[in-house]
Short mmCIF file of C-alpha atoms in Angstrom, two decimals:
data_model
loop_
_atom_site.label_atom_id
_atom_site.label_comp_id
_atom_site.label_asym_id
_atom_site.label_seq_id
_atom_site.Cartn_x
_atom_site.Cartn_y
_atom_site.Cartn_z
CA UNK A 6 -8.83 -26.05 -28.80
CA UNK A 7 -7.64 -29.91 -29.29
CA UNK A 8 -10.29 -31.65 -30.89
CA UNK A 9 -10.60 -28.75 -33.60
CA UNK A 10 -6.94 -27.86 -34.35
CA UNK A 11 -5.45 -31.15 -32.94
CA UNK A 12 -2.06 -29.18 -31.16
CA UNK A 13 -0.62 -30.56 -28.64
CA UNK A 14 2.53 -28.11 -25.57
CA UNK A 15 5.72 -29.70 -24.58
CA UNK A 16 8.07 -28.11 -22.53
CA UNK A 17 12.13 -29.92 -23.59
CA UNK A 18 15.33 -29.26 -22.15
CA UNK A 19 17.88 -28.47 -26.14
CA UNK A 20 21.40 -27.80 -26.33
CA UNK A 21 24.61 -28.25 -25.09
CA UNK A 22 25.02 -30.11 -22.13
CA UNK A 23 26.43 -27.96 -20.24
CA UNK A 24 26.12 -25.84 -16.43
CA UNK A 25 25.88 -21.96 -17.31
CA UNK A 26 22.51 -21.58 -20.77
CA UNK A 27 23.18 -19.29 -24.04
CA UNK A 28 20.85 -18.44 -26.77
CA UNK A 29 20.96 -21.83 -27.95
CA UNK A 30 21.16 -23.98 -24.84
CA UNK A 31 18.04 -23.97 -22.40
CA UNK A 32 14.08 -25.05 -22.00
CA UNK A 33 12.04 -24.54 -24.90
CA UNK A 34 8.61 -24.61 -25.15
CA UNK A 35 6.68 -25.31 -28.18
CA UNK A 36 3.57 -26.14 -30.39
CA UNK A 37 3.38 -28.84 -32.49
CA UNK A 38 0.61 -30.50 -34.51
CA UNK A 39 -0.67 -34.18 -33.60
CA UNK A 40 -1.62 -36.72 -36.51
CA UNK A 41 -5.87 -37.40 -36.09
CA UNK A 42 -4.76 -40.64 -37.31
CA UNK A 43 -1.49 -41.85 -36.69
CA UNK A 44 -1.11 -40.24 -33.48
CA UNK A 45 1.70 -39.46 -34.08
CA UNK A 46 3.63 -35.87 -33.08
CA UNK A 47 4.72 -33.80 -37.38
CA UNK A 48 8.28 -32.75 -35.61
CA UNK A 49 8.31 -30.84 -38.44
CA UNK A 50 5.60 -28.86 -37.62
CA UNK A 51 7.28 -27.51 -34.41
CA UNK A 52 6.68 -24.01 -33.40
CA UNK A 53 9.10 -22.71 -30.17
CA UNK A 54 6.92 -20.07 -28.60
CA UNK A 55 9.84 -19.20 -26.17
CA UNK A 56 13.25 -19.94 -24.97
CA UNK A 57 14.72 -19.70 -22.08
CA UNK A 58 18.26 -20.00 -21.83
CA UNK A 59 18.99 -22.26 -18.78
CA UNK A 60 22.18 -24.66 -17.53
CA UNK A 61 21.82 -28.35 -18.43
CA UNK A 62 24.42 -30.11 -16.88
CA UNK A 63 23.43 -31.12 -13.49
CA UNK A 64 21.29 -27.64 -13.28
CA UNK A 65 18.47 -29.47 -11.38
CA UNK A 66 14.97 -27.39 -11.05
CA UNK A 67 12.89 -26.88 -14.18
CA UNK A 68 9.73 -26.99 -13.42
CA UNK A 69 8.16 -27.68 -17.32
CA UNK A 70 4.05 -27.98 -15.54
CA UNK A 71 1.51 -26.51 -18.56
CA UNK A 72 -1.62 -26.49 -18.00
CA UNK A 73 -4.99 -24.63 -20.30
CA UNK A 74 -7.07 -22.67 -18.51
CA UNK A 75 -10.71 -21.86 -19.79
CA UNK A 76 -10.37 -19.00 -21.19
CA UNK A 77 -6.88 -20.19 -23.78
CA UNK A 78 -4.20 -19.00 -21.77
CA UNK A 79 -1.97 -21.40 -21.18
CA UNK A 80 0.27 -21.66 -18.45
CA UNK A 81 3.59 -22.25 -17.58
CA UNK A 82 6.13 -23.07 -15.05
CA UNK A 83 9.80 -22.91 -14.28
CA UNK A 84 11.93 -23.70 -11.88
CA UNK A 85 14.89 -21.71 -10.42
CA UNK A 86 17.82 -23.53 -12.60
CA UNK A 87 20.19 -22.94 -9.40
CA UNK A 88 19.78 -19.48 -9.55
CA UNK A 89 19.10 -17.31 -7.21
CA UNK A 90 19.38 -13.35 -7.40
CA UNK A 91 20.36 -13.05 -11.35
CA UNK A 92 16.77 -16.14 -11.32
CA UNK A 93 13.52 -16.11 -9.29
CA UNK A 94 14.76 -12.86 -7.76
CA UNK A 95 15.70 -11.40 -11.45
CA UNK A 96 12.34 -9.76 -12.87
CA UNK A 97 14.30 -9.88 -16.55
CA UNK A 98 14.74 -13.19 -16.28
CA UNK A 99 11.77 -15.96 -16.90
CA UNK A 100 13.52 -18.91 -14.48
CA UNK A 101 11.90 -19.11 -10.84
CA UNK A 102 8.18 -18.52 -11.56
CA UNK A 103 4.92 -18.86 -13.58
CA UNK A 104 4.45 -17.37 -17.04
CA UNK A 105 0.74 -17.01 -18.70
CA UNK A 106 0.63 -16.50 -22.92
CA UNK A 107 -2.07 -16.98 -24.57
CA UNK A 108 -1.61 -19.36 -27.88
CA UNK A 109 -2.76 -17.16 -31.16
CA UNK A 110 -1.23 -18.61 -34.99
CA UNK A 111 -2.51 -15.51 -35.85
CA UNK A 112 1.14 -13.49 -34.30
CA UNK A 113 4.04 -13.92 -35.33
CA UNK A 114 5.24 -15.34 -32.56
CA UNK A 115 2.62 -17.83 -31.54
CA UNK A 116 0.58 -15.84 -28.51
CA UNK A 117 -0.03 -12.77 -27.38
CA UNK A 118 0.66 -11.51 -23.79
CA UNK A 119 -2.97 -11.78 -21.46
CA UNK A 120 -3.71 -8.74 -20.18
CA UNK A 121 -2.98 -8.39 -15.95
CA UNK A 122 0.19 -10.20 -16.05
CA UNK A 123 3.26 -9.37 -13.79
CA UNK A 124 4.69 -6.49 -14.76
CA UNK A 125 1.34 -4.61 -15.86
CA UNK A 126 -0.76 -5.69 -12.16
CA UNK A 127 2.89 -4.59 -10.31
CA UNK A 128 3.02 -1.25 -12.59
CA UNK A 129 -1.13 -0.55 -11.70
CA UNK A 130 -0.82 -1.52 -7.52
CA UNK A 131 2.31 0.98 -7.20
CA UNK A 132 0.99 3.74 -8.82
CA UNK A 133 -2.49 3.54 -6.72
CA UNK A 134 0.43 3.62 -4.07
CA UNK A 135 2.11 6.53 -5.83
CA UNK A 136 5.25 5.05 -6.02
CA UNK A 137 5.61 5.83 -9.98
CA UNK A 138 8.97 5.65 -10.17
CA UNK A 139 8.62 1.84 -9.65
CA UNK A 140 5.44 1.25 -11.92
CA UNK A 141 7.30 3.03 -14.72
CA UNK A 142 10.39 0.45 -14.52
CA UNK A 143 7.59 -2.78 -14.13
CA UNK A 144 5.56 -1.66 -17.06
CA UNK A 145 9.59 -1.77 -19.24
CA UNK A 146 9.35 -4.53 -21.10
CA UNK A 147 13.07 -4.51 -20.66
CA UNK A 148 12.69 -4.93 -17.22
CA UNK A 149 10.13 -7.59 -16.52
CA UNK A 150 9.85 -9.74 -18.50
CA UNK A 151 5.97 -9.91 -20.29
CA UNK A 152 5.45 -13.40 -20.07
CA UNK A 153 5.61 -13.21 -16.31
CA UNK A 154 2.94 -13.82 -14.06
CA UNK A 155 4.05 -15.81 -10.74
CA UNK A 156 7.82 -14.53 -9.75
CA UNK A 157 10.65 -15.80 -6.99
CA UNK A 158 9.42 -19.86 -7.05
CA UNK A 159 11.84 -22.59 -6.71
CA UNK A 160 10.91 -25.25 -8.15
CA UNK A 161 7.52 -25.24 -9.18
CA UNK A 162 7.08 -28.84 -10.12
CA UNK A 163 3.03 -29.37 -9.86
CA UNK A 164 0.41 -26.91 -10.86
CA UNK A 165 -3.15 -26.34 -11.96
CA UNK A 166 -5.33 -23.80 -12.81
CA UNK A 167 -9.20 -23.20 -12.39
CA UNK A 168 -10.41 -23.19 -15.57
CA UNK A 169 -13.42 -21.23 -14.18
CA UNK A 170 -11.80 -18.64 -13.23
CA UNK A 171 -9.14 -16.05 -14.67
CA UNK A 172 -6.04 -15.68 -12.88
CA UNK A 173 -5.74 -18.79 -10.42
CA UNK A 174 -3.23 -21.27 -9.84
CA UNK A 175 -2.04 -23.41 -7.26
CA UNK A 176 1.41 -24.80 -7.44
CA UNK A 177 3.21 -26.90 -4.65
CA UNK A 178 7.18 -25.58 -4.08
CA UNK A 179 10.44 -28.58 -3.59
CA UNK A 180 12.01 -26.90 -0.40
CA UNK A 181 16.02 -26.59 0.06
CA UNK A 182 17.30 -29.17 2.01
CA UNK A 183 18.90 -26.75 4.56
CA UNK A 184 15.99 -24.13 5.91
CA UNK A 185 13.77 -26.51 4.77
CA UNK A 186 10.26 -25.72 4.17
CA UNK A 187 8.27 -27.50 1.60
CA UNK A 188 5.17 -25.84 0.15
CA UNK A 189 1.74 -25.62 -0.97
CA UNK A 190 0.45 -22.08 -2.78
CA UNK A 191 -2.39 -20.69 -4.54
CA UNK A 192 -3.12 -17.17 -6.01
CA UNK A 193 -6.16 -14.96 -7.73
CA UNK A 194 -3.19 -12.17 -9.56
CA UNK A 195 0.46 -11.78 -9.90
CA UNK A 196 3.10 -12.09 -6.99
CA UNK A 197 6.24 -12.87 -5.91
CA UNK A 198 6.83 -15.97 -3.88
CA UNK A 199 9.88 -15.13 -2.15
CA UNK A 200 12.75 -17.56 -3.22
CA UNK A 201 15.62 -16.96 -2.67
CA UNK A 202 14.68 -14.32 0.41
CA UNK A 203 12.47 -16.86 2.28
CA UNK A 204 11.40 -19.99 1.81
CA UNK A 205 7.41 -21.10 4.05
CA UNK A 206 5.65 -17.99 5.07
CA UNK A 207 9.11 -17.11 6.93
CA UNK A 208 12.39 -19.00 7.07
CA UNK A 209 14.77 -16.88 5.94
CA UNK A 210 17.57 -18.15 3.04
CA UNK A 211 20.51 -16.77 5.74
CA UNK A 212 23.17 -18.11 3.51
CA UNK A 213 23.99 -19.45 -0.17
CA UNK A 214 23.37 -23.21 -1.41
CA UNK A 215 26.40 -24.72 -2.17
CA UNK A 216 25.48 -26.44 -5.73
CA UNK A 217 23.94 -23.75 -7.08
CA UNK A 218 26.26 -22.15 -9.50
CA UNK A 219 24.63 -19.61 -11.75
CA UNK A 220 27.61 -17.30 -13.72
CA UNK A 221 27.75 -13.87 -12.35
CA UNK A 222 24.90 -14.69 -9.06
CA UNK A 223 25.68 -13.88 -5.20
CA UNK A 224 28.03 -15.43 -4.10
CA UNK A 225 29.23 -16.98 -0.49
CA UNK A 226 30.36 -14.01 1.05
CA UNK A 227 28.45 -11.64 -0.37
CA UNK A 228 24.92 -13.42 0.35
CA UNK A 229 25.06 -11.33 3.98
CA UNK A 230 24.45 -7.71 1.82
CA UNK A 231 22.27 -9.42 -0.76
CA UNK A 232 19.68 -10.72 1.31
CA UNK A 233 20.08 -7.95 4.82
CA UNK A 234 17.26 -8.56 8.17
CA UNK A 235 15.69 -5.64 6.80
CA UNK A 236 14.61 -7.66 3.83
CA UNK A 237 11.12 -8.48 4.55
CA UNK A 238 8.63 -10.71 3.37
CA UNK A 239 6.55 -7.10 2.90
CA UNK A 240 9.61 -5.54 1.60
CA UNK A 241 11.96 -7.57 -0.35
CA UNK A 242 14.31 -5.99 -2.48
CA UNK A 243 17.09 -7.87 -4.98
CA UNK A 244 20.48 -6.60 -3.65
CA UNK A 245 22.14 -7.60 -6.19
CA UNK A 246 25.42 -4.81 -8.39
CA UNK A 247 24.37 -4.47 -12.08
CA UNK A 248 21.14 -6.50 -11.63
CA UNK A 249 18.50 -6.41 -15.23
CA UNK A 250 15.61 -6.38 -13.32
CA UNK A 251 13.87 -4.23 -10.83
CA UNK A 252 15.22 -4.27 -7.89
CA UNK A 253 11.80 -3.62 -5.44
CA UNK A 254 10.14 -6.19 -5.59
CA UNK A 255 6.36 -6.71 -4.69
CA UNK A 256 5.41 -8.09 -1.06
CA UNK A 257 5.74 -12.14 -0.20
CA UNK A 258 3.10 -14.49 -1.17
CA UNK A 259 2.22 -16.25 2.22
CA UNK A 260 1.42 -20.00 1.35
CA UNK A 261 -1.65 -21.59 2.02
CA UNK A 262 0.63 -24.70 3.90
CA UNK A 263 4.25 -25.20 5.25
CA UNK A 264 5.99 -28.32 5.59
CA UNK A 265 9.74 -29.27 6.86
CA UNK A 266 10.17 -31.85 5.42
CA UNK A 267 9.16 -34.11 2.38
CA UNK A 268 9.04 -33.36 -1.30
CA UNK A 269 5.86 -30.90 -2.57
CA UNK A 270 3.65 -32.07 -5.24
CA UNK A 271 0.49 -31.21 -6.98
CA UNK A 272 -1.91 -28.58 -6.79
CA UNK A 273 -5.20 -29.81 -8.40
CA UNK A 274 -7.72 -27.09 -7.59
CA UNK A 275 -11.04 -29.51 -7.88
CA UNK A 276 -15.11 -27.70 -8.80
CA UNK A 277 -17.69 -29.01 -8.73
CA UNK A 278 -19.80 -29.36 -11.77
CA UNK A 279 -23.03 -31.00 -11.12
CA UNK A 280 -23.82 -31.61 -15.00
CA UNK A 281 -20.48 -34.37 -15.11
CA UNK A 282 -22.66 -37.78 -14.69
CA UNK A 283 -19.85 -39.14 -12.51
CA UNK A 284 -20.58 -40.84 -9.81
CA UNK A 285 -16.45 -41.59 -9.04
CA UNK A 286 -16.20 -37.58 -9.12
CA UNK A 287 -14.94 -35.96 -5.88
CA UNK A 288 -18.19 -35.13 -4.16
CA UNK A 289 -19.50 -31.46 -3.87
CA UNK A 290 -18.02 -30.41 -0.54
CA UNK A 291 -14.43 -30.45 -1.61
CA UNK A 292 -15.07 -27.97 -4.36
CA UNK A 293 -12.94 -25.35 -3.88
CA UNK A 294 -10.38 -27.25 -2.45
CA UNK A 295 -6.80 -27.44 -3.33
CA UNK A 296 -5.20 -31.32 -3.21
CA UNK A 297 -1.48 -31.42 -2.63
CA UNK A 298 0.46 -34.44 -2.30
CA UNK A 299 3.56 -35.21 -0.73
CA UNK A 300 6.72 -37.16 -3.05
CA UNK A 301 8.72 -38.42 -0.21
CA UNK A 302 5.76 -38.89 2.24
CA UNK A 303 3.31 -41.20 0.50
CA UNK A 304 0.54 -39.06 1.17
CA UNK A 305 -2.32 -36.60 0.14
CA UNK A 306 -4.27 -33.52 1.64
CA UNK A 307 -6.71 -30.80 0.91
CA UNK A 308 -6.99 -27.24 2.09
CA UNK A 309 -10.40 -25.44 1.42
CA UNK A 310 -9.68 -21.84 0.31
CA UNK A 311 -11.35 -18.57 -0.17
CA UNK A 312 -13.27 -18.02 -3.20
CA UNK A 313 -12.64 -14.06 -2.98
CA UNK A 314 -8.92 -13.49 -1.47
CA UNK A 315 -7.37 -17.74 -1.70
CA UNK A 316 -6.77 -18.10 1.45
CA UNK A 317 -7.16 -21.29 2.86
CA UNK A 318 -10.06 -21.87 5.72
CA UNK A 319 -9.71 -22.93 8.89
CA UNK A 320 -7.16 -26.01 8.75
CA UNK A 321 -5.47 -28.55 6.24
CA UNK A 322 -6.24 -32.14 6.40
CA UNK A 323 -4.73 -35.00 4.86
CA UNK A 324 -7.63 -36.87 3.05
CA UNK A 325 -5.58 -40.21 1.95
CA UNK A 326 -3.00 -42.03 1.76
CA UNK A 327 -0.95 -43.71 -0.98
CA UNK A 328 -1.84 -47.60 -0.01
CA UNK A 329 -4.72 -49.04 -1.52
CA UNK A 330 -6.43 -52.53 -1.46
CA UNK A 331 -5.46 -53.58 -5.10
CA UNK A 332 -2.75 -52.78 -7.89
CA UNK A 333 -0.75 -51.07 -8.99
CA UNK A 334 0.17 -49.64 -5.33
CA UNK A 335 1.18 -46.58 -5.42
CA UNK A 336 4.43 -44.77 -4.57
CA UNK A 337 5.84 -41.35 -5.13
CA UNK A 338 2.70 -38.59 -6.32
CA UNK A 339 4.21 -36.18 -9.54
CA UNK A 340 1.37 -35.03 -10.06
CA UNK A 341 -2.41 -34.11 -9.44
CA UNK A 342 -4.71 -33.70 -11.50
CA UNK A 343 -9.09 -33.12 -12.52
CA UNK A 344 -10.11 -34.98 -15.08
CA UNK A 345 -13.39 -34.10 -17.22
CA UNK A 346 -14.78 -36.75 -15.53
CA UNK A 347 -14.66 -34.83 -12.20
CA UNK A 348 -12.33 -38.26 -11.25
CA UNK A 349 -8.88 -36.83 -9.69
CA UNK A 350 -6.42 -38.01 -11.66
CA UNK A 351 -2.22 -38.78 -10.31
CA UNK A 352 0.79 -39.41 -12.22
CA UNK A 353 2.97 -41.63 -10.20
CA UNK A 354 6.69 -42.22 -10.38
CA UNK A 355 7.13 -45.93 -8.94
CA UNK A 356 9.60 -46.94 -6.52
CA UNK A 357 12.75 -45.15 -5.22
CA UNK A 358 13.81 -41.68 -6.45
CA UNK A 359 15.02 -39.24 -9.16
CA UNK A 360 17.82 -40.50 -11.15
CA UNK A 361 18.39 -43.29 -8.57
CA UNK A 362 15.63 -45.57 -9.97
CA UNK A 363 16.27 -45.80 -13.87
CA UNK A 364 13.87 -49.17 -15.21
CA UNK A 365 11.36 -48.04 -13.30
CA UNK A 366 8.51 -50.61 -13.79
CA UNK A 367 6.62 -49.71 -11.25
CA UNK A 368 5.39 -46.04 -12.59
CA UNK A 369 2.20 -45.16 -14.52
CA UNK A 370 -1.10 -42.46 -14.22
CA UNK A 371 -3.69 -43.71 -11.58
CA UNK A 372 -7.34 -42.25 -11.60
CA UNK A 373 -8.89 -41.95 -8.36
CA UNK A 374 -12.63 -42.48 -8.04
CA UNK A 375 -14.55 -41.03 -5.17
CA UNK A 376 -16.57 -44.08 -3.42
CA UNK A 377 -18.07 -42.51 -0.24
CA UNK A 378 -21.58 -42.03 0.85
CA UNK A 379 -21.59 -38.03 -0.43
CA UNK A 380 -22.51 -38.29 -3.75
CA UNK A 381 -24.39 -36.22 -5.96
CA UNK A 382 -27.90 -36.19 -4.85
CA UNK A 383 -28.82 -36.70 -8.76
CA UNK A 384 -27.26 -39.92 -8.70
CA UNK A 385 -29.07 -41.54 -6.11
CA UNK A 386 -32.67 -43.19 -7.22
CA UNK A 387 -35.44 -41.48 -6.99
CA UNK A 388 -34.44 -38.06 -6.31
CA UNK A 389 -34.34 -35.62 -8.79
CA UNK A 390 -31.16 -33.69 -10.26
CA UNK A 391 -31.81 -30.32 -10.20
CA UNK A 392 -29.80 -29.76 -6.97
CA UNK A 393 -27.07 -31.22 -8.18
CA UNK A 394 -27.07 -29.70 -11.92
CA UNK A 395 -27.24 -26.39 -10.09
CA UNK A 396 -23.12 -27.00 -8.73
CA UNK A 397 -21.68 -25.48 -11.36
CA UNK A 398 -19.71 -22.29 -11.84
CA UNK A 399 -19.28 -18.73 -8.89
CA UNK A 400 -21.88 -16.41 -7.89
CA UNK A 401 -20.10 -13.67 -6.11
CA UNK A 402 -23.21 -13.04 -3.83
CA UNK A 403 -23.17 -16.22 -1.78
CA UNK A 404 -20.72 -16.52 0.56
CA UNK A 405 -20.08 -19.87 2.30
CA UNK A 406 -18.13 -20.10 5.52
CA UNK A 407 -17.84 -23.02 8.19
CA UNK A 408 -20.59 -22.11 10.69
CA UNK A 409 -22.43 -19.39 8.31
CA UNK A 410 -23.56 -17.74 4.82
CA UNK A 411 -24.19 -14.96 3.59
CA UNK A 412 -26.53 -13.61 0.35
CA UNK A 413 -25.10 -10.61 -0.80
CA UNK A 414 -28.08 -9.96 -3.18
CA UNK A 415 -31.08 -7.41 -2.58
CA UNK A 416 -34.72 -8.42 -3.45
CA UNK A 417 -36.75 -11.29 -2.03
CA UNK A 418 -34.38 -14.84 -1.52
CA UNK A 419 -35.19 -18.16 -1.02
CA UNK A 420 -32.68 -20.28 0.89
CA UNK A 421 -32.94 -24.50 1.42
CA UNK A 422 -30.59 -26.56 3.58
CA UNK A 423 -30.72 -30.03 2.54
CA UNK A 424 -29.05 -33.27 3.45
CA UNK A 425 -26.38 -35.46 1.32
CA UNK A 426 -29.70 -36.66 -0.76
CA UNK A 427 -31.31 -33.70 -1.49
CA UNK A 428 -34.14 -34.25 1.48
CA UNK A 429 -35.09 -30.78 3.54
CA UNK A 430 -33.69 -29.41 6.59
CA UNK A 431 -34.74 -26.31 6.77
CA UNK A 432 -35.65 -23.57 4.59
CA UNK A 433 -35.42 -19.77 5.21
CA UNK A 434 -37.09 -16.71 3.29
CA UNK A 435 -35.30 -14.07 3.68
CA UNK A 436 -34.82 -9.57 1.79
CA UNK A 437 -31.74 -8.36 0.61
CA UNK A 438 -28.36 -8.40 1.97
CA UNK A 439 -28.06 -10.98 5.29
CA UNK A 440 -26.08 -13.55 7.50
CA UNK A 441 -26.86 -16.81 8.26
CA UNK A 442 -26.07 -19.59 11.35
CA UNK A 443 -26.10 -22.80 9.96
CA UNK A 444 -28.69 -25.47 12.03
CA UNK A 445 -27.21 -26.13 15.18
CA UNK A 446 -29.17 -29.21 14.52
CA UNK A 447 -27.03 -30.06 11.66
CA UNK A 448 -24.87 -33.40 12.39
CA UNK A 449 -21.01 -33.05 13.02
CA UNK A 450 -18.64 -34.08 9.57
CA UNK A 451 -21.86 -34.75 8.23
CA UNK A 452 -22.49 -33.04 4.08
CA UNK A 453 -24.79 -31.41 3.74
CA UNK A 454 -26.33 -29.18 -0.07
CA UNK A 455 -26.81 -24.86 0.21
CA UNK A 456 -29.29 -23.34 -1.85
CA UNK A 457 -29.83 -20.43 -2.50
CA UNK A 458 -32.30 -18.60 -5.35
CA UNK A 459 -32.23 -15.14 -5.60
CA UNK A 460 -33.71 -12.60 -8.61
CA UNK A 461 -30.62 -12.89 -10.12
CA UNK A 462 -29.80 -16.71 -10.09
CA UNK A 463 -29.88 -20.47 -8.28
CA UNK A 464 -26.88 -21.57 -6.39
CA UNK A 465 -26.27 -24.23 -4.92
CA UNK A 466 -23.05 -25.13 -2.39
CA UNK A 467 -22.27 -28.29 -0.97
CA UNK A 468 -21.06 -27.87 3.43
CA UNK A 469 -19.49 -30.35 6.17
CA UNK A 470 -21.34 -29.41 9.27
CA UNK A 471 -18.51 -28.50 11.52
#
């Protein structure tokens, strides 16, 4: 709504520099008014939406990514602030996860709570399992903060949401130095990421991390009792005595990919919209793909995901490296997002790392455009734009895999398979729910379009032949 209200949303630390958070020391998530003429922020217009008590003195891991979805909801990542049982493992604390709120100027708080957040979602799930006592705890907002959407994160520095699908969020997790796993995650519902009990898919944290110094948190001596071997990813428990939150936690969300070294960044969800007339936009075969980066490895990768389950389809693959022929040279990605023009935007830290590179002169924001042969067929001279215009949004009656596709619609349907320039390769007429194999004549690693017309409408998807 920025075009109408000129509101901007900012996260920052406030208060004295001290190790422990307090009522005045921590993280603020605020709304400000921007003057459209002077392009200056009116600091007196600040509306503090959420305040999270957090340490600010050498207490790393702040998170702080913020993004709106297409439904007016604001997602905000928070890191563990070097707390463990009392941070990401504590449902009564906002550190170590992702919040979801709905900014609303008519509400005294400045926002409302969207339906289906962490507590409400898991109360419903536990009710289905006849675990009514546990469900009651998850409905209690003194035990489960209402703003929580994702919990159990270490340092979700990069995050992206699917603006067209409610509740879809992708984020990266910077892993610990010991027992390290870098995580790349995506989920279409509230969940628990596993930290501080596990990193990656199944790397158990067998000891307290030495620099973590949250007051009254689990101790080095008490770690074995806090995270015993009976604590498994499908049945997690926070065993800290006197825990303010709920001790029984949801099953762990597995990442779609993990790496043993580096520094995970990004998580841009790529969506292809054929209504955008931009040759440099991300190509149609990257629709429903997460683009991630590695800060220390200076590389990017892509993971295709199932639009129903969120599970990665096939194996992840590198799509490009940070090396480029022009200037400036890219160095270390810290954020990756798809812009409204369909291109990719990368925030580049530049040389060095962290506090060791003050005065960095080669940081910036870089626009990455696509120059390959799989451009929108509507951009080819003499080729109709009808195909490209249909590649947008989502339908629940078409599923596309690597070697097959399914039409999940009653009535008649027409299937057309085309090459990247919109030229017909095969046409199929069918009726009712059908599973089809891709033609064996398709060239491996080449890009094609699948157009399906049903009584419910028309859908077009790009895919790469195996």
